[in-house]
Short mmCIF file of C-alpha atoms and ligand atoms in Angstrom, two decimals:
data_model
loop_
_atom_site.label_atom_id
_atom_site.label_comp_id
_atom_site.label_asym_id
_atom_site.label_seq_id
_atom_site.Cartn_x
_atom_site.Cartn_y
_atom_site.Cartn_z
CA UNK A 10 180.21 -138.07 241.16
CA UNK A 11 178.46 -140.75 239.42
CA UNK A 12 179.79 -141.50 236.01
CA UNK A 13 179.65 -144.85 233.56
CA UNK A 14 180.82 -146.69 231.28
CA UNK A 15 178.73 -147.65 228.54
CA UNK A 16 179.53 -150.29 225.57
CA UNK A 17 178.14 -151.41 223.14
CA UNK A 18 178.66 -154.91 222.22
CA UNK A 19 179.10 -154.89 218.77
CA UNK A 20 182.11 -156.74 218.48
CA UNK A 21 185.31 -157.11 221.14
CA UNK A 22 186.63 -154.24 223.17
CA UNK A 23 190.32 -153.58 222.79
CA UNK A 24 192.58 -151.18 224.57
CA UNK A 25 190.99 -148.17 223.63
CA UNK A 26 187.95 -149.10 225.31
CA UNK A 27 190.05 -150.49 228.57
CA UNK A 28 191.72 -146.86 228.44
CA UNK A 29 188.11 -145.29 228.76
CA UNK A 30 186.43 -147.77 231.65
CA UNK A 31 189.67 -147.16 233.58
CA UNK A 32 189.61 -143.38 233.26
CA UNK A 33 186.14 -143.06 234.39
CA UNK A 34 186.45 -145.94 236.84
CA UNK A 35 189.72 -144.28 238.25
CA UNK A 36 187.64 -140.78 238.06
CA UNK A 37 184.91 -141.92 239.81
CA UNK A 38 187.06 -143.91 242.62
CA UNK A 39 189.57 -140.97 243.90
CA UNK A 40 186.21 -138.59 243.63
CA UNK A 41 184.69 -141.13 246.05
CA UNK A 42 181.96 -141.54 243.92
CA UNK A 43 180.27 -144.61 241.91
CA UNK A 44 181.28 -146.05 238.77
CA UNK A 45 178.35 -147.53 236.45
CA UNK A 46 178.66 -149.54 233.44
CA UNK A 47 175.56 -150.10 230.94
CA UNK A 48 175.27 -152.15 228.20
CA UNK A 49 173.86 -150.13 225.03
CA UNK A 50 172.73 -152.69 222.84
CA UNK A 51 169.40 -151.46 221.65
CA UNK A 52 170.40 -152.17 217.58
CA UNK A 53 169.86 -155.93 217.81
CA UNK A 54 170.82 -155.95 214.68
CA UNK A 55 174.31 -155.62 214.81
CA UNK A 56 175.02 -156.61 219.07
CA UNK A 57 175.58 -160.24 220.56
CA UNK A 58 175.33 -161.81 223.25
CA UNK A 59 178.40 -163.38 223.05
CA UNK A 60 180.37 -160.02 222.84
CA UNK A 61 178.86 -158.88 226.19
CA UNK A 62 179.57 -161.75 228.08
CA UNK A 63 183.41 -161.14 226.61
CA UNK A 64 183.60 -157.36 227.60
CA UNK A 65 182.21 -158.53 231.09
CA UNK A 66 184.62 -161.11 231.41
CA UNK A 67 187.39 -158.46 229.82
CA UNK A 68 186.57 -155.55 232.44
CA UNK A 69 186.37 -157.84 235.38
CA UNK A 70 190.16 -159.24 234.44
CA UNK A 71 190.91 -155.46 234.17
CA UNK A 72 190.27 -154.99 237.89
CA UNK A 73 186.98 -153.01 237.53
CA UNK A 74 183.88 -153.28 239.54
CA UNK A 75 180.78 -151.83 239.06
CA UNK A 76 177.51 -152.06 240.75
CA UNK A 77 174.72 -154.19 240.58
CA UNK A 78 172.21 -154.62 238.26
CA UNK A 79 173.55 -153.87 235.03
CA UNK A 80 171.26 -151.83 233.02
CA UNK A 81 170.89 -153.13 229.71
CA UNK A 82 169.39 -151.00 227.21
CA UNK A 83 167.50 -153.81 225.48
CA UNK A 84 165.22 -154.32 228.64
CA UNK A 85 163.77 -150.82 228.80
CA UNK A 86 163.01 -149.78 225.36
CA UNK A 87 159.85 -148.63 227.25
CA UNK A 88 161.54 -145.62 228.43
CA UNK A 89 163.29 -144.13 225.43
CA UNK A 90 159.62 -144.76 223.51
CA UNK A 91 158.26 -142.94 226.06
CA UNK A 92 160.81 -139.76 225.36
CA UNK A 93 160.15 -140.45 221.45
CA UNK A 94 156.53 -140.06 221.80
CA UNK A 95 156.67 -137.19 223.72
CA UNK A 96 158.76 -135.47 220.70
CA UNK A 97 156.12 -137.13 218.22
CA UNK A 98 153.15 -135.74 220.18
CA UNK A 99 155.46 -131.78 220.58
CA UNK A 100 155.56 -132.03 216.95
CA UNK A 101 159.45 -132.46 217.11
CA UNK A 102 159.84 -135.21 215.27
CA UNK A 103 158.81 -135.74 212.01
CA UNK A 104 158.62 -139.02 209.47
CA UNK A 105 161.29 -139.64 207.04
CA UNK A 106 160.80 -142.12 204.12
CA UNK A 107 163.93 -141.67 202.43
CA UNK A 108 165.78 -144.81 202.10
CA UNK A 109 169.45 -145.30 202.65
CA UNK A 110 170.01 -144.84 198.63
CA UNK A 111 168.21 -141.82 198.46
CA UNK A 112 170.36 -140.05 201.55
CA UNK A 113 173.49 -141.45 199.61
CA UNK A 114 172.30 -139.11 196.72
CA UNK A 115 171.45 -136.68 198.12
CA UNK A 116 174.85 -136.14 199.90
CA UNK A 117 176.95 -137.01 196.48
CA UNK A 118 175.01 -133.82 195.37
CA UNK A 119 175.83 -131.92 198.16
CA UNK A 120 179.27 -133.30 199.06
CA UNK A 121 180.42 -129.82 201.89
CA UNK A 122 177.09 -130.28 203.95
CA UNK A 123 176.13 -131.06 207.25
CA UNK A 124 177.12 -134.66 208.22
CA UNK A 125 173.53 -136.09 208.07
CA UNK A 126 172.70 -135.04 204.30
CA UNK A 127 169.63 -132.79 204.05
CA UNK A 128 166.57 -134.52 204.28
CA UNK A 129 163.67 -131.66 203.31
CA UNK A 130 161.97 -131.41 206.30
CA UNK A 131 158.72 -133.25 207.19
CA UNK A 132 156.63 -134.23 203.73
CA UNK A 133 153.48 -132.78 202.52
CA UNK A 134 150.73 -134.72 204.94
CA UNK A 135 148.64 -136.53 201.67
CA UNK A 136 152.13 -138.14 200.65
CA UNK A 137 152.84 -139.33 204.05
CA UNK A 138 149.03 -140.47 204.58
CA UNK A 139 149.43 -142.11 201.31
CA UNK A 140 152.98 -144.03 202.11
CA UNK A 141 151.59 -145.30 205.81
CA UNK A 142 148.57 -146.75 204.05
CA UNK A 143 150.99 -148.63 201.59
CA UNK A 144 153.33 -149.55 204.55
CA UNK A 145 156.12 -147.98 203.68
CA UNK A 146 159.30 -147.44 205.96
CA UNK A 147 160.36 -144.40 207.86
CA UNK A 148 162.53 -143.18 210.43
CA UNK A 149 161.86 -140.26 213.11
CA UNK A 150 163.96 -137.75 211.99
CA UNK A 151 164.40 -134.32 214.97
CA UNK A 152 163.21 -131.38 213.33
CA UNK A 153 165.99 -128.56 213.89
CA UNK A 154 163.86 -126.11 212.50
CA UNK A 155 160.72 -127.00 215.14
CA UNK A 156 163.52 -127.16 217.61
CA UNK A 157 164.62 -123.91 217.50
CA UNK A 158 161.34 -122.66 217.48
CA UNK A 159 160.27 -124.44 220.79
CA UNK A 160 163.56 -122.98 222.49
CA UNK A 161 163.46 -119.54 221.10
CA UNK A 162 166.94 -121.03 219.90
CA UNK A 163 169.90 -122.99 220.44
CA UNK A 164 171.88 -120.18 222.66
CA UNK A 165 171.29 -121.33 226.29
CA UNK A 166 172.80 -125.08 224.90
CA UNK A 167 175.63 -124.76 227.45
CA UNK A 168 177.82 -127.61 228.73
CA UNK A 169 180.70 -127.94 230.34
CA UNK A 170 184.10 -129.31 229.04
CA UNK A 171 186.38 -130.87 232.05
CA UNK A 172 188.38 -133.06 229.65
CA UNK A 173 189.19 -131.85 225.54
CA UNK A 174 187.42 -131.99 222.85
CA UNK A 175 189.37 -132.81 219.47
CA UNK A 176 190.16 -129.47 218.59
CA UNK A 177 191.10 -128.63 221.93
CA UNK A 178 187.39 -127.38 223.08
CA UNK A 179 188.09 -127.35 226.78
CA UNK A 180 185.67 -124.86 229.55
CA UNK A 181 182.01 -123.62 228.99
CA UNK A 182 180.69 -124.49 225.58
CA UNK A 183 177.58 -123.66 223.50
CA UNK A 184 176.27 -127.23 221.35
CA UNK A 185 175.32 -126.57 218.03
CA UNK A 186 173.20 -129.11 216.68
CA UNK A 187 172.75 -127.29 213.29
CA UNK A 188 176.73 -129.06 212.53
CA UNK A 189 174.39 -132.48 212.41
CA UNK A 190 171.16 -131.56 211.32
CA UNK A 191 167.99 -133.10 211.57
CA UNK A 192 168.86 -136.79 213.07
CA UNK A 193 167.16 -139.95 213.40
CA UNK A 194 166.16 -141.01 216.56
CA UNK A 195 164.19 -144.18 215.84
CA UNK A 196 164.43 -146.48 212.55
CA UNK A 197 161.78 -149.16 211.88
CA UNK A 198 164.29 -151.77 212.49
CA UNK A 199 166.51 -150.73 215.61
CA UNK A 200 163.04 -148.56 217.25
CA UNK A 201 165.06 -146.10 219.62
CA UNK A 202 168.63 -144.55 218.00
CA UNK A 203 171.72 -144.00 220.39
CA UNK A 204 171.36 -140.33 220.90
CA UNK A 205 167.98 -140.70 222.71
CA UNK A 206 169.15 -143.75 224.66
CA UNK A 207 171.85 -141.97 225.89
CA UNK A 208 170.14 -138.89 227.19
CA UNK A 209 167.19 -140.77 228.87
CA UNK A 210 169.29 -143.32 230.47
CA UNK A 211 172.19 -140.59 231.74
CA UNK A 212 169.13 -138.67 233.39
CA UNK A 213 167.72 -141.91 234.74
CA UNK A 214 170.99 -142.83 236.51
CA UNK A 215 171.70 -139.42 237.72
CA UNK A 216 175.18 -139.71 235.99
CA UNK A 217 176.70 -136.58 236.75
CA UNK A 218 179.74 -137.19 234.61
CA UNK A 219 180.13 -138.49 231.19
CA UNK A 220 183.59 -139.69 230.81
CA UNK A 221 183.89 -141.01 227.42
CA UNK A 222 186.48 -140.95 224.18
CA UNK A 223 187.00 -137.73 222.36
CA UNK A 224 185.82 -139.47 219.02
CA UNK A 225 181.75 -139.11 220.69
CA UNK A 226 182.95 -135.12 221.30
CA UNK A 227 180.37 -134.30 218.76
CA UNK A 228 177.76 -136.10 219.76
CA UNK A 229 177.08 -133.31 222.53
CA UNK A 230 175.59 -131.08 220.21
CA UNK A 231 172.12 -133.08 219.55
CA UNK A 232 172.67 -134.86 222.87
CA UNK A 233 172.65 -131.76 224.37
CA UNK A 234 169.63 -130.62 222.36
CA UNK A 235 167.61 -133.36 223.57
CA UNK A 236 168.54 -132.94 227.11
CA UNK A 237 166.53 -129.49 226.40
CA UNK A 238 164.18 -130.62 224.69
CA UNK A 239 163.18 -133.36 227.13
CA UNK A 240 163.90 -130.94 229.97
CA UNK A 241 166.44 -133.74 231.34
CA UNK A 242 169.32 -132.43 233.51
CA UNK A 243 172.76 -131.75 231.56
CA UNK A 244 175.94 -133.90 233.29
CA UNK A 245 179.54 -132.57 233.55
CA UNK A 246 181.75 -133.77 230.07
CA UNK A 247 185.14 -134.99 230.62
CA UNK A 248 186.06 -136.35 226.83
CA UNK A 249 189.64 -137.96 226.98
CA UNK A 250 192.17 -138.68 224.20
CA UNK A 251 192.39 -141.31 222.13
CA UNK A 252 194.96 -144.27 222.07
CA UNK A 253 196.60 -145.24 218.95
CA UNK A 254 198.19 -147.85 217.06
CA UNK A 255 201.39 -148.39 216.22
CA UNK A 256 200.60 -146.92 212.97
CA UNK A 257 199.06 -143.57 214.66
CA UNK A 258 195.75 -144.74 214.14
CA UNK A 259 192.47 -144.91 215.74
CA UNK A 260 191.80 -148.18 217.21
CA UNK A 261 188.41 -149.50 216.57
CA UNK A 262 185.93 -152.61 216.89
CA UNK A 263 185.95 -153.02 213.13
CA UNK A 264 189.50 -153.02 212.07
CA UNK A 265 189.83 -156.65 213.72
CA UNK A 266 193.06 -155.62 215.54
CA UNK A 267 193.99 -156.48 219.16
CA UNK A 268 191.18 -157.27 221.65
CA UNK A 269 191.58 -156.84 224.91
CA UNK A 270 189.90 -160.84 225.17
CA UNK A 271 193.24 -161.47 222.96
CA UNK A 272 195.47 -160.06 225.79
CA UNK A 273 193.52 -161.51 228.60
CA UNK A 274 193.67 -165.58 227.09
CA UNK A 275 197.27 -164.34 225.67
CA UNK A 276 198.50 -164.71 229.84
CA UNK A 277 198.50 -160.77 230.21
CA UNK A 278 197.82 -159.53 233.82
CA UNK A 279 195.19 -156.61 233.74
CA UNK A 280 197.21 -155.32 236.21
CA UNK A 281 199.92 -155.25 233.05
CA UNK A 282 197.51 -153.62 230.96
CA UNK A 283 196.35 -150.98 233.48
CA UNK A 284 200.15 -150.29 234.16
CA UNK A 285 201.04 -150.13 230.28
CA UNK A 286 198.09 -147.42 230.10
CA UNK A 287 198.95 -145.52 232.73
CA UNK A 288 196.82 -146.09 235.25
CA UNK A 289 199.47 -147.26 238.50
CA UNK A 290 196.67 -149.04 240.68
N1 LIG B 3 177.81 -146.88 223.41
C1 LIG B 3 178.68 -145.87 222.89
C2 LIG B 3 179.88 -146.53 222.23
O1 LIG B 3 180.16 -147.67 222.50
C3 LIG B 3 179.19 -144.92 223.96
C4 LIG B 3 178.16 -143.99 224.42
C5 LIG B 3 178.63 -142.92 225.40
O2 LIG B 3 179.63 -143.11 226.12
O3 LIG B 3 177.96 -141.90 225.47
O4 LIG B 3 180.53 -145.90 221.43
#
């Protein structure tokens, strides 16, 4: 087993995130297998380097360890623009002007579809011609629709499902990217998006499990999709629950709320923490 953890420093972990490292750290440990952790901060525009060095500092107090080097996503952009251009040059990828006002529109007119709003497909080649010379922006959008052509469909998009999904999806599953439509997967100002990342690096590391919150459950569906796509094996999922606030919530980075460098300079043991999360190591 070789499975990861994989943050993004965007702001300070908190005990959501310690739940997550531990469960694929413990996974990984009573499998006898290795535990990776990689740093996804390929949009510059919203990581620091200041929240790394506290989620390093945070993990290490929690008792993890995880081998050396660190892959940080930043340093091999090469890669994932190699797996973009190779969907550019299959013809599954296609330029999308819109800006972020025009997407907003488009979804208040169409408020009961598909997560990413619809975005019309690729545009008639004199426009786009026309809106490179003038320098406009665009994104790489995936192109369902070329897609499912190059697959003959989306039916043999089968993972598995150790852990639960948030509906309780659990055992063999089918992904069905259609739910997100056509993505991005690289925007002028971050280059590569997530979704790619992911894939190329999981292949790259040989992870064999992803062990990850149940909140990135959907994110198989176009994950797995690319794995196809960029005929890159597909790992094992193990999606785990969620913890909660006191309120019931969701925790997350942008709430402020708790972080786990709070408990750490607040005189808390990880060994505490681990213990209050389960986890009797
Ligand atoms: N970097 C992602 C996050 O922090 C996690 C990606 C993954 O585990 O696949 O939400």
């Amino acid at each position: 087993m070789i499975t990861r953890f994989a943050p993004s420093p965007t702001g300070r972990l908190h005990r959501g995130h310690a739940f997550s490292a531990l469960t694929a750290f413990t996974a990984a440990r009573t499998a006898g297998g290795r535990f990776l952790l990689r740093i996804e901060d390929i949009d510059q525009t919203r990581c620091r380097p200041a929240h790394e060095a506290d989620l390093l500092a945070d993990l290490a107090w929690l008792g993890l360890e995880w081998e050396q080097p660190v892959r940080r996503q930043s340093e091999h952009m090469v890669d994932y623009e190699a797996a973009l251009d190779q969907l550019i040059s299959r013809g599954l990828v296609y330029r999308c002007f819109r800006t972020r006002k025009d997407l907003a529109q488009a979804a208040q007119s169409a408020p009961h579809g598909p997560a990413e709003p619809f975005v019309g497909g690729p545009i008639h080649p004199h426009e786009e011609d026309r809106w490179l010379a003038e320098g406009k922006a665009f994104a790489w959008r995936l192109s369902l629709a070329a897609a499912h052509e190059a697959l003959g469909g989306f039916h043999r998009l089968t993972f598995q499902e150790q852990g639960q999904g948030p509906a309780g999806e659990r055992g063999r599953f089918v992904a069905r990217p259609e739910l997100t439509g056509d993505v991005v997967l690289a925007r002028k100002d971050v280059g590569v998006a997530y979704h790619l990342a992911v894939v190329v690096d999981d292949a790259l590391q040989g992870i064999t499990h992803v062990i990850r919150g149940q909140d990135l459950f959907e994110a198989c569906h176009v994950q797995r999709l690319l794995q196809a796509l960029l005929d890159l094996p597909t790992p094992t999922y193990r999606h785990h629950r969620l913890i909660l606030d006191a309120a019931g919530e969701r925790l997350a980075k942008r709430k402020g709320g708790e972080t786990l460098t709070d408990l750490r300079t607040s005189g808390m043991t990880g060994a505490q923490l681990r213990a209050d999360l389960g986890f009797g190591w």
